[in-house]
């Protein structure tokens, strides 16, 4: 008779059957997947990947439900879509290969990354950092608007803007009105590009943004407004603009421009967009504290 094996004995047999080559194989695949995720999360290519995954889910559903026409169409798209992906992701693939050639395997950095995965930022500290950012932006925009100094500030949200950041100069500094004013001061090295804010910090400056192809934009609006609108069309970023000609403050979001804002209006928009509510009651309390008194 066959002897029934316990779960523990089966587990031991599986462990004994694992070879060194299997462990090495798993580690290599895990490292490649990790680098791909690291690359995609830093760029807007992550949005395209979500779209591809959506198509795959629809294809599986069509197969299960025996929707032959839908299955055939999607299967054809997936078959020939590989070549399209190579073209679409050509800059990202080239960047990945270049990074792979420069990569040095660092165990301390790997441990730091793994430790950071399970470490949630304290919500009050995060809200405090966002509040400091909002105050710094409002103070800076008030000064820049008064002095008619142009500015273009991109606040990164869920869509990662690594490809935009790579076009500028890394700063990585705590936000302050003085720092923002110095970045956009006329004839300074970084004044002619966009400043990118990431995780509540001034991450980069002098960055180049894609221009909008919307031909309905008023001809009275300049390149800064067109760049801000273009950035809002390809990401969920919040973009603040100060006009050099008029000193007017504007905000671009979701392919729309809010023009000629006061500093108080800018503060309200930033609070609404950046301070995530923990509940309706808490939301009102926090915003009443952080918002400025209207004068």
PDB file of C-alpha atoms in Angstrom:
ATOM      1  CA  UNK A   1       0.000   0.000   0.000  1.00  0.00           C
ATOM      2  CA  UNK A   2       1.062   3.553  -0.649  1.00  0.00           C
ATOM      3  CA  UNK A   3       2.005   5.494   2.407  1.00  0.00           C
ATOM      4  CA  UNK A   4       0.218   8.801   2.707  1.00  0.00           C
ATOM      5  CA  UNK A   5       2.685  11.666   3.012  1.00  0.00           C
ATOM      6  CA  UNK A   6       2.127  14.471   5.458  1.00  0.00           C
ATOM      7  CA  UNK A   7       2.276  18.083   4.365  1.00  0.00           C
ATOM      8  CA  UNK A   8       5.589  18.507   6.155  1.00  0.00           C
ATOM      9  CA  UNK A   9       7.118  15.515   4.351  1.00  0.00           C
ATOM     10  CA  UNK A  10       5.932  16.866   0.995  1.00  0.00           C
ATOM     11  CA  UNK A  11       7.469  20.231   1.879  1.00  0.00           C
ATOM     12  CA  UNK A  12      10.785  18.533   2.737  1.00  0.00           C
ATOM     13  CA  UNK A  13      10.793  16.664  -0.573  1.00  0.00           C
ATOM     14  CA  UNK A  14      10.223  19.913  -2.450  1.00  0.00           C
ATOM     15  CA  UNK A  15      13.065  21.603  -0.545  1.00  0.00           C
ATOM     16  CA  UNK A  16      15.433  18.677  -1.263  1.00  0.00           C
ATOM     17  CA  UNK A  17      14.577  18.789  -4.974  1.00  0.00           C
ATOM     18  CA  UNK A  18      15.624  22.450  -5.325  1.00  0.00           C
ATOM     19  CA  UNK A  19      18.970  22.881  -7.064  1.00  0.00           C
ATOM     20  CA  UNK A  20      21.427  25.757  -6.826  1.00  0.00           C
ATOM     21  CA  UNK A  21      20.638  26.537 -10.472  1.00  0.00           C
ATOM     22  CA  UNK A  22      16.940  26.963  -9.567  1.00  0.00           C
ATOM     23  CA  UNK A  23      17.778  29.522  -6.874  1.00  0.00           C
ATOM     24  CA  UNK A  24      20.085  31.393  -9.256  1.00  0.00           C
ATOM     25  CA  UNK A  25      17.387  31.304 -11.941  1.00  0.00           C
ATOM     26  CA  UNK A  26      14.786  32.784  -9.585  1.00  0.00           C
ATOM     27  CA  UNK A  27      17.147  35.524  -8.401  1.00  0.00           C
ATOM     28  CA  UNK A  28      18.013  36.588 -11.950  1.00  0.00           C
ATOM     29  CA  UNK A  29      14.348  36.708 -13.015  1.00  0.00           C
ATOM     30  CA  UNK A  30      13.426  38.611  -9.829  1.00  0.00           C
ATOM     31  CA  UNK A  31      16.190  41.150 -10.468  1.00  0.00           C
ATOM     32  CA  UNK A  32      15.083  41.701 -14.076  1.00  0.00           C
ATOM     33  CA  UNK A  33      11.450  42.151 -13.011  1.00  0.00           C
ATOM     34  CA  UNK A  34      12.564  44.547 -10.250  1.00  0.00           C
ATOM     35  CA  UNK A  35      14.538  46.696 -12.720  1.00  0.00           C
ATOM     36  CA  UNK A  36      11.618  46.738 -15.162  1.00  0.00           C
ATOM     37  CA  UNK A  37       9.217  47.878 -12.456  1.00  0.00           C
ATOM     38  CA  UNK A  38      11.732  50.484 -11.274  1.00  0.00           C
ATOM     39  CA  UNK A  39      12.026  51.794 -14.832  1.00  0.00           C
ATOM     40  CA  UNK A  40       8.292  51.859 -15.535  1.00  0.00           C
ATOM     41  CA  UNK A  41       7.281  53.511 -12.274  1.00  0.00           C
ATOM     42  CA  UNK A  42       9.652  56.416 -12.977  1.00  0.00           C
ATOM     43  CA  UNK A  43       8.125  57.199 -16.369  1.00  0.00           C
ATOM     44  CA  UNK A  44       4.750  57.607 -18.024  1.00  0.00           C
ATOM     45  CA  UNK A  45       5.284  54.216 -19.677  1.00  0.00           C
ATOM     46  CA  UNK A  46       3.572  52.743 -16.631  1.00  0.00           C
ATOM     47  CA  UNK A  47       0.272  54.099 -17.932  1.00  0.00           C
ATOM     48  CA  UNK A  48       0.775  52.260 -21.224  1.00  0.00           C
ATOM     49  CA  UNK A  49       1.495  49.053 -19.336  1.00  0.00           C
ATOM     50  CA  UNK A  50      -1.787  49.424 -17.456  1.00  0.00           C
ATOM     51  CA  UNK A  51      -3.568  49.756 -20.787  1.00  0.00           C
ATOM     52  CA  UNK A  52      -1.879  46.610 -22.102  1.00  0.00           C
ATOM     53  CA  UNK A  53      -2.843  44.682 -18.971  1.00  0.00           C
ATOM     54  CA  UNK A  54      -6.411  45.884 -19.464  1.00  0.00           C
ATOM     55  CA  UNK A  55      -6.425  44.464 -23.007  1.00  0.00           C
ATOM     56  CA  UNK A  56      -5.074  41.141 -21.709  1.00  0.00           C
ATOM     57  CA  UNK A  57      -7.849  40.974 -19.096  1.00  0.00           C
ATOM     58  CA  UNK A  58     -10.460  41.642 -21.779  1.00  0.00           C
ATOM     59  CA  UNK A  59      -8.901  38.916 -23.938  1.00  0.00           C
ATOM     60  CA  UNK A  60      -9.083  36.368 -21.098  1.00  0.00           C
ATOM     61  CA  UNK A  61     -12.708  37.339 -20.450  1.00  0.00           C
ATOM     62  CA  UNK A  62     -13.541  36.994 -24.156  1.00  0.00           C
ATOM     63  CA  UNK A  63     -11.922  33.530 -24.221  1.00  0.00           C
ATOM     64  CA  UNK A  64     -13.867  32.361 -21.175  1.00  0.00           C
ATOM     65  CA  UNK A  65     -17.160  33.716 -22.562  1.00  0.00           C
ATOM     66  CA  UNK A  66     -16.315  32.340 -26.042  1.00  0.00           C
ATOM     67  CA  UNK A  67     -16.581  35.736 -27.730  1.00  0.00           C
ATOM     68  CA  UNK A  68     -14.837  34.660 -30.915  1.00  0.00           C
ATOM     69  CA  UNK A  69     -14.813  37.980 -32.774  1.00  0.00           C
ATOM     70  CA  UNK A  70     -13.406  39.904 -29.816  1.00  0.00           C
ATOM     71  CA  UNK A  71     -10.857  37.144 -29.124  1.00  0.00           C
ATOM     72  CA  UNK A  72      -9.654  37.126 -32.725  1.00  0.00           C
ATOM     73  CA  UNK A  73      -9.272  40.913 -32.881  1.00  0.00           C
ATOM     74  CA  UNK A  74      -7.369  41.134 -29.591  1.00  0.00           C
ATOM     75  CA  UNK A  75      -5.201  38.123 -30.458  1.00  0.00           C
ATOM     76  CA  UNK A  76      -4.223  39.825 -33.712  1.00  0.00           C
ATOM     77  CA  UNK A  77      -3.457  43.055 -31.861  1.00  0.00           C
ATOM     78  CA  UNK A  78      -1.302  41.216 -29.328  1.00  0.00           C
ATOM     79  CA  UNK A  79       0.539  39.298 -32.045  1.00  0.00           C
ATOM     80  CA  UNK A  80       1.543  42.344 -34.062  1.00  0.00           C
ATOM     81  CA  UNK A  81       1.521  44.727 -31.107  1.00  0.00           C
ATOM     82  CA  UNK A  82       4.935  43.457 -29.977  1.00  0.00           C
ATOM     83  CA  UNK A  83       6.586  45.337 -32.839  1.00  0.00           C
ATOM     84  CA  UNK A  84       4.583  48.463 -32.001  1.00  0.00           C
ATOM     85  CA  UNK A  85       5.702  48.216 -28.368  1.00  0.00           C
ATOM     86  CA  UNK A  86       9.349  48.076 -29.416  1.00  0.00           C
ATOM     87  CA  UNK A  87       8.820  51.371 -31.236  1.00  0.00           C
ATOM     88  CA  UNK A  88       6.736  53.026 -28.502  1.00  0.00           C
ATOM     89  CA  UNK A  89       9.058  51.968 -25.678  1.00  0.00           C
ATOM     90  CA  UNK A  90      12.276  52.538 -27.636  1.00  0.00           C
ATOM     91  CA  UNK A  91      13.540  55.375 -25.355  1.00  0.00           C
ATOM     92  CA  UNK A  92      12.706  53.397 -22.201  1.00  0.00           C
ATOM     93  CA  UNK A  93      14.312  50.201 -23.515  1.00  0.00           C
ATOM     94  CA  UNK A  94      17.453  52.076 -24.478  1.00  0.00           C
ATOM     95  CA  UNK A  95      17.561  53.738 -21.056  1.00  0.00           C
ATOM     96  CA  UNK A  96      17.104  50.366 -19.338  1.00  0.00           C
ATOM     97  CA  UNK A  97      19.968  48.793 -21.267  1.00  0.00           C
ATOM     98  CA  UNK A  98      22.224  51.769 -20.521  1.00  0.00           C
ATOM     99  CA  UNK A  99      21.380  51.561 -16.823  1.00  0.00           C
ATOM    100  CA  UNK A 100      22.011  47.826 -16.860  1.00  0.00           C
ATOM    101  CA  UNK A 101      25.486  48.446 -18.238  1.00  0.00           C
ATOM    102  CA  UNK A 102      26.229  50.953 -15.462  1.00  0.00           C
ATOM    103  CA  UNK A 103      24.626  48.960 -12.644  1.00  0.00           C
ATOM    104  CA  UNK A 104      26.746  47.798  -9.720  1.00  0.00           C
ATOM    105  CA  UNK A 105      25.023  45.255  -7.517  1.00  0.00           C
ATOM    106  CA  UNK A 106      24.786  46.937  -4.126  1.00  0.00           C
ATOM    107  CA  UNK A 107      23.569  44.775  -1.234  1.00  0.00           C
ATOM    108  CA  UNK A 108      23.170  47.706   1.137  1.00  0.00           C
ATOM    109  CA  UNK A 109      21.006  49.564  -1.382  1.00  0.00           C
ATOM    110  CA  UNK A 110      18.961  46.420  -1.959  1.00  0.00           C
ATOM    111  CA  UNK A 111      18.376  46.004   1.767  1.00  0.00           C
ATOM    112  CA  UNK A 112      17.395  49.663   2.005  1.00  0.00           C
ATOM    113  CA  UNK A 113      14.919  49.263  -0.848  1.00  0.00           C
ATOM    114  CA  UNK A 114      13.355  46.134   0.638  1.00  0.00           C
ATOM    115  CA  UNK A 115      13.058  47.786   4.033  1.00  0.00           C
ATOM    116  CA  UNK A 116      11.375  50.776   2.458  1.00  0.00           C
ATOM    117  CA  UNK A 117       8.688  48.643   0.859  1.00  0.00           C
ATOM    118  CA  UNK A 118       7.052  47.878   4.161  1.00  0.00           C
ATOM    119  CA  UNK A 119       7.609  51.265   5.738  1.00  0.00           C
ATOM    120  CA  UNK A 120       4.552  53.521   5.531  1.00  0.00           C
ATOM    121  CA  UNK A 121       5.140  57.232   5.977  1.00  0.00           C
ATOM    122  CA  UNK A 122       3.355  58.677   8.952  1.00  0.00           C
ATOM    123  CA  UNK A 123       0.237  60.401   7.663  1.00  0.00           C
ATOM    124  CA  UNK A 124       0.640  63.479   9.874  1.00  0.00           C
ATOM    125  CA  UNK A 125       4.258  63.934   8.771  1.00  0.00           C
ATOM    126  CA  UNK A 126       3.200  63.606   5.131  1.00  0.00           C
ATOM    127  CA  UNK A 127       0.412  66.164   5.577  1.00  0.00           C
ATOM    128  CA  UNK A 128       2.821  68.491   7.354  1.00  0.00           C
ATOM    129  CA  UNK A 129       5.278  68.228   4.439  1.00  0.00           C
ATOM    130  CA  UNK A 130       2.505  68.964   1.941  1.00  0.00           C
ATOM    131  CA  UNK A 131       1.397  71.946   4.005  1.00  0.00           C
ATOM    132  CA  UNK A 132       4.937  73.370   4.015  1.00  0.00           C
ATOM    133  CA  UNK A 133       5.031  72.879   0.250  1.00  0.00           C
ATOM    134  CA  UNK A 134       1.695  74.672  -0.254  1.00  0.00           C
ATOM    135  CA  UNK A 135       2.782  77.604   1.901  1.00  0.00           C
ATOM    136  CA  UNK A 136       6.126  77.861   0.095  1.00  0.00           C
ATOM    137  CA  UNK A 137       4.468  77.764  -3.328  1.00  0.00           C
ATOM    138  CA  UNK A 138       1.886  80.398  -2.397  1.00  0.00           C
ATOM    139  CA  UNK A 139       4.478  82.709  -0.852  1.00  0.00           C
ATOM    140  CA  UNK A 140       6.771  82.304  -3.870  1.00  0.00           C
ATOM    141  CA  UNK A 141       3.980  82.850  -6.399  1.00  0.00           C
ATOM    142  CA  UNK A 142       2.888  85.996  -4.565  1.00  0.00           C
ATOM    143  CA  UNK A 143       6.413  87.420  -4.864  1.00  0.00           C
ATOM    144  CA  UNK A 144       6.930  86.257  -8.468  1.00  0.00           C
ATOM    145  CA  UNK A 145       3.535  87.619  -9.520  1.00  0.00           C
ATOM    146  CA  UNK A 146       4.235  91.010  -7.940  1.00  0.00           C
ATOM    147  CA  UNK A 147       7.664  91.254  -9.636  1.00  0.00           C
ATOM    148  CA  UNK A 148       6.376  89.865 -12.987  1.00  0.00           C
ATOM    149  CA  UNK A 149       8.832  86.961 -12.936  1.00  0.00           C
ATOM    150  CA  UNK A 150       7.732  83.952 -14.997  1.00  0.00           C
ATOM    151  CA  UNK A 151       7.528  80.534 -13.359  1.00  0.00           C
ATOM    152  CA  UNK A 152       6.465  77.001 -14.261  1.00  0.00           C
ATOM    153  CA  UNK A 153       6.041  74.528 -11.395  1.00  0.00           C
ATOM    154  CA  UNK A 154       5.021  70.884 -11.885  1.00  0.00           C
ATOM    155  CA  UNK A 155       3.709  68.987  -8.856  1.00  0.00           C
ATOM    156  CA  UNK A 156       4.065  65.249  -9.472  1.00  0.00           C
ATOM    157  CA  UNK A 157       1.256  63.000  -8.257  1.00  0.00           C
ATOM    158  CA  UNK A 158       0.505  59.386  -9.241  1.00  0.00           C
ATOM    159  CA  UNK A 159       1.995  59.602 -12.737  1.00  0.00           C
ATOM    160  CA  UNK A 160       5.768  59.368 -12.348  1.00  0.00           C
ATOM    161  CA  UNK A 161       7.704  61.975 -14.323  1.00  0.00           C
ATOM    162  CA  UNK A 162      11.180  60.459 -14.426  1.00  0.00           C
ATOM    163  CA  UNK A 163      11.502  61.153 -18.144  1.00  0.00           C
ATOM    164  CA  UNK A 164      10.713  64.838 -17.555  1.00  0.00           C
ATOM    165  CA  UNK A 165      13.056  65.072 -14.550  1.00  0.00           C
ATOM    166  CA  UNK A 166      15.911  63.587 -16.601  1.00  0.00           C
ATOM    167  CA  UNK A 167      15.809  66.651 -18.909  1.00  0.00           C
ATOM    168  CA  UNK A 168      16.656  69.018 -16.067  1.00  0.00           C
ATOM    169  CA  UNK A 169      18.991  69.387 -13.096  1.00  0.00           C
ATOM    170  CA  UNK A 170      18.452  67.533  -9.825  1.00  0.00           C
ATOM    171  CA  UNK A 171      17.949  69.792  -6.803  1.00  0.00           C
ATOM    172  CA  UNK A 172      16.356  67.634  -4.069  1.00  0.00           C
ATOM    173  CA  UNK A 173      15.793  70.385  -1.505  1.00  0.00           C
ATOM    174  CA  UNK A 174      13.128  71.357   0.999  1.00  0.00           C
ATOM    175  CA  UNK A 175      10.689  73.847  -0.524  1.00  0.00           C
ATOM    176  CA  UNK A 176      10.911  77.492   0.470  1.00  0.00           C
ATOM    177  CA  UNK A 177       9.805  80.741  -1.099  1.00  0.00           C
ATOM    178  CA  UNK A 178      13.410  81.952  -1.283  1.00  0.00           C
ATOM    179  CA  UNK A 179      14.596  78.813  -3.105  1.00  0.00           C
ATOM    180  CA  UNK A 180      11.748  78.932  -5.641  1.00  0.00           C
ATOM    181  CA  UNK A 181      12.314  82.642  -6.267  1.00  0.00           C
ATOM    182  CA  UNK A 182      16.046  82.070  -6.826  1.00  0.00           C
ATOM    183  CA  UNK A 183      15.355  79.230  -9.293  1.00  0.00           C
ATOM    184  CA  UNK A 184      13.140  81.463 -11.447  1.00  0.00           C
ATOM    185  CA  UNK A 185      15.134  84.660 -10.991  1.00  0.00           C
ATOM    186  CA  UNK A 186      15.840  86.147 -14.472  1.00  0.00           C
ATOM    187  CA  UNK A 187      19.120  85.035 -16.058  1.00  0.00           C
ATOM    188  CA  UNK A 188      19.700  82.330 -13.443  1.00  0.00           C
ATOM    189  CA  UNK A 189      20.853  78.992 -14.944  1.00  0.00           C
ATOM    190  CA  UNK A 190      17.545  77.183 -14.236  1.00  0.00           C
ATOM    191  CA  UNK A 191      14.967  79.954 -14.687  1.00  0.00           C
ATOM    192  CA  UNK A 192      14.000  79.048 -18.259  1.00  0.00           C
ATOM    193  CA  UNK A 193      12.609  75.555 -17.590  1.00  0.00           C
ATOM    194  CA  UNK A 194      10.088  73.912 -15.277  1.00  0.00           C
ATOM    195  CA  UNK A 195      10.585  73.047 -11.631  1.00  0.00           C
ATOM    196  CA  UNK A 196       9.363  69.572 -10.631  1.00  0.00           C
ATOM    197  CA  UNK A 197       8.114  68.854  -7.119  1.00  0.00           C
ATOM    198  CA  UNK A 198       8.169  65.221  -5.954  1.00  0.00           C
ATOM    199  CA  UNK A 199       7.122  63.898  -2.525  1.00  0.00           C
ATOM    200  CA  UNK A 200       6.864  67.402  -1.098  1.00  0.00           C
ATOM    201  CA  UNK A 201      10.407  68.407  -2.124  1.00  0.00           C
ATOM    202  CA  UNK A 202      11.865  70.484  -4.940  1.00  0.00           C
ATOM    203  CA  UNK A 203      13.251  67.564  -6.913  1.00  0.00           C
ATOM    204  CA  UNK A 204      14.501  69.115 -10.162  1.00  0.00           C
ATOM    205  CA  UNK A 205      14.603  72.374 -12.103  1.00  0.00           C
ATOM    206  CA  UNK A 206      15.254  73.495 -15.656  1.00  0.00           C
ATOM    207  CA  UNK A 207      13.122  70.650 -17.038  1.00  0.00           C
ATOM    208  CA  UNK A 208      11.533  70.609 -20.489  1.00  0.00           C
ATOM    209  CA  UNK A 209       7.805  69.904 -20.835  1.00  0.00           C
ATOM    210  CA  UNK A 210       5.850  68.673 -23.867  1.00  0.00           C
ATOM    211  CA  UNK A 211       3.857  71.417 -25.577  1.00  0.00           C
ATOM    212  CA  UNK A 212       0.120  71.028 -26.033  1.00  0.00           C
ATOM    213  CA  UNK A 213      -1.237  70.355 -29.517  1.00  0.00           C
ATOM    214  CA  UNK A 214      -4.547  71.996 -28.621  1.00  0.00           C
ATOM    215  CA  UNK A 215      -5.175  74.649 -31.267  1.00  0.00           C
ATOM    216  CA  UNK A 216      -8.023  76.202 -29.278  1.00  0.00           C
ATOM    217  CA  UNK A 217      -5.622  77.777 -26.792  1.00  0.00           C
ATOM    218  CA  UNK A 218      -5.855  81.552 -26.785  1.00  0.00           C
ATOM    219  CA  UNK A 219      -3.064  83.253 -28.708  1.00  0.00           C
ATOM    220  CA  UNK A 220      -2.610  85.610 -25.768  1.00  0.00           C
ATOM    221  CA  UNK A 221      -1.172  82.717 -23.735  1.00  0.00           C
ATOM    222  CA  UNK A 222       2.541  82.077 -24.029  1.00  0.00           C
ATOM    223  CA  UNK A 223       4.820  79.050 -24.143  1.00  0.00           C
ATOM    224  CA  UNK A 224       4.620  78.455 -20.383  1.00  0.00           C
ATOM    225  CA  UNK A 225       0.855  78.014 -20.513  1.00  0.00           C
ATOM    226  CA  UNK A 226       1.076  75.774 -23.571  1.00  0.00           C
ATOM    227  CA  UNK A 227       3.742  73.632 -21.861  1.00  0.00           C
ATOM    228  CA  UNK A 228       1.674  73.437 -18.668  1.00  0.00           C
ATOM    229  CA  UNK A 229      -1.393  72.366 -20.609  1.00  0.00           C
ATOM    230  CA  UNK A 230       0.666  69.791 -22.537  1.00  0.00           C
ATOM    231  CA  UNK A 231       1.965  68.332 -19.259  1.00  0.00           C
ATOM    232  CA  UNK A 232      -1.568  68.118 -17.864  1.00  0.00           C
ATOM    233  CA  UNK A 233      -2.689  66.251 -20.998  1.00  0.00           C
ATOM    234  CA  UNK A 234      -0.207  63.393 -20.535  1.00  0.00           C
ATOM    235  CA  UNK A 235      -0.200  63.095 -16.722  1.00  0.00           C
ATOM    236  CA  UNK A 236      -2.223  63.805 -13.597  1.00  0.00           C
ATOM    237  CA  UNK A 237       0.302  66.421 -12.470  1.00  0.00           C
ATOM    238  CA  UNK A 238      -0.762  69.800 -11.109  1.00  0.00           C
ATOM    239  CA  UNK A 239       1.051  72.664 -12.845  1.00  0.00           C
ATOM    240  CA  UNK A 240       1.309  76.212 -11.495  1.00  0.00           C
ATOM    241  CA  UNK A 241       2.142  79.034 -13.919  1.00  0.00           C
ATOM    242  CA  UNK A 242       3.133  82.634 -13.264  1.00  0.00           C
ATOM    243  CA  UNK A 243       3.006  84.850 -16.347  1.00  0.00           C
ATOM    244  CA  UNK A 244       6.065  86.989 -16.988  1.00  0.00           C
ATOM    245  CA  UNK A 245       4.055  89.539 -18.991  1.00  0.00           C
ATOM    246  CA  UNK A 246       1.036  90.051 -16.706  1.00  0.00           C
ATOM    247  CA  UNK A 247       2.090  88.437 -13.417  1.00  0.00           C
ATOM    248  CA  UNK A 248      -1.133  86.412 -13.475  1.00  0.00           C
ATOM    249  CA  UNK A 249      -1.184  83.077 -11.612  1.00  0.00           C
ATOM    250  CA  UNK A 250      -2.765  80.053 -13.339  1.00  0.00           C
ATOM    251  CA  UNK A 251      -3.127  76.323 -12.677  1.00  0.00           C
ATOM    252  CA  UNK A 252      -3.304  73.538 -15.272  1.00  0.00           C
ATOM    253  CA  UNK A 253      -5.014  70.247 -14.408  1.00  0.00           C
ATOM    254  CA  UNK A 254      -6.634  67.495 -16.479  1.00  0.00           C
ATOM    255  CA  UNK A 255      -6.121  69.370 -19.771  1.00  0.00           C
ATOM    256  CA  UNK A 256      -7.775  72.520 -18.411  1.00  0.00           C
ATOM    257  CA  UNK A 257      -6.428  75.915 -17.382  1.00  0.00           C
ATOM    258  CA  UNK A 258      -7.648  77.956 -14.419  1.00  0.00           C
ATOM    259  CA  UNK A 259      -6.556  81.474 -15.275  1.00  0.00           C
ATOM    260  CA  UNK A 260      -5.978  84.671 -13.288  1.00  0.00           C
ATOM    261  CA  UNK A 261      -6.066  83.220  -9.799  1.00  0.00           C
ATOM    262  CA  UNK A 262      -5.447  85.097  -6.578  1.00  0.00           C
ATOM    263  CA  UNK A 263      -2.974  83.722  -4.050  1.00  0.00           C
ATOM    264  CA  UNK A 264      -5.896  82.652  -1.855  1.00  0.00           C
ATOM    265  CA  UNK A 265      -7.533  80.849  -4.788  1.00  0.00           C
ATOM    266  CA  UNK A 266      -4.233  79.096  -5.539  1.00  0.00           C
ATOM    267  CA  UNK A 267      -3.976  78.053  -1.897  1.00  0.00           C
ATOM    268  CA  UNK A 268      -7.512  76.621  -1.967  1.00  0.00           C
ATOM    269  CA  UNK A 269      -6.837  74.631  -5.155  1.00  0.00           C
ATOM    270  CA  UNK A 270      -3.580  73.221  -3.794  1.00  0.00           C
ATOM    271  CA  UNK A 271      -5.248  72.237  -0.514  1.00  0.00           C
ATOM    272  CA  UNK A 272      -8.140  70.548  -2.341  1.00  0.00           C
ATOM    273  CA  UNK A 273      -5.830  68.653  -4.697  1.00  0.00           C
ATOM    274  CA  UNK A 274      -2.867  67.753  -2.488  1.00  0.00           C
ATOM    275  CA  UNK A 275      -4.293  67.289   1.015  1.00  0.00           C
ATOM    276  CA  UNK A 276      -6.014  63.905   0.858  1.00  0.00           C
ATOM    277  CA  UNK A 277      -8.907  63.767   3.334  1.00  0.00           C
ATOM    278  CA  UNK A 278      -8.958  61.069   6.009  1.00  0.00           C
ATOM    279  CA  UNK A 279     -12.682  61.643   6.455  1.00  0.00           C
ATOM    280  CA  UNK A 280     -15.175  64.407   5.804  1.00  0.00           C
ATOM    281  CA  UNK A 281     -14.937  65.847   9.306  1.00  0.00           C
ATOM    282  CA  UNK A 282     -11.137  65.656   9.384  1.00  0.00           C
ATOM    283  CA  UNK A 283     -10.957  67.097   5.908  1.00  0.00           C
ATOM    284  CA  UNK A 284     -12.830  70.239   6.898  1.00  0.00           C
ATOM    285  CA  UNK A 285     -10.835  70.642  10.104  1.00  0.00           C
ATOM    286  CA  UNK A 286      -7.463  70.273   8.427  1.00  0.00           C
ATOM    287  CA  UNK A 287      -8.287  72.566   5.528  1.00  0.00           C
ATOM    288  CA  UNK A 288      -9.648  75.232   7.871  1.00  0.00           C
ATOM    289  CA  UNK A 289      -6.302  75.161   9.703  1.00  0.00           C
ATOM    290  CA  UNK A 290      -4.062  75.130   6.638  1.00  0.00           C
ATOM    291  CA  UNK A 291      -5.936  77.605   4.482  1.00  0.00           C
ATOM    292  CA  UNK A 292      -4.997  81.229   4.734  1.00  0.00           C
ATOM    293  CA  UNK A 293      -7.408  83.845   6.007  1.00  0.00           C
ATOM    294  CA  UNK A 294      -8.854  85.827   3.145  1.00  0.00           C
ATOM    295  CA  UNK A 295      -8.191  89.542   3.322  1.00  0.00           C
TER     296      UNK A 295
END
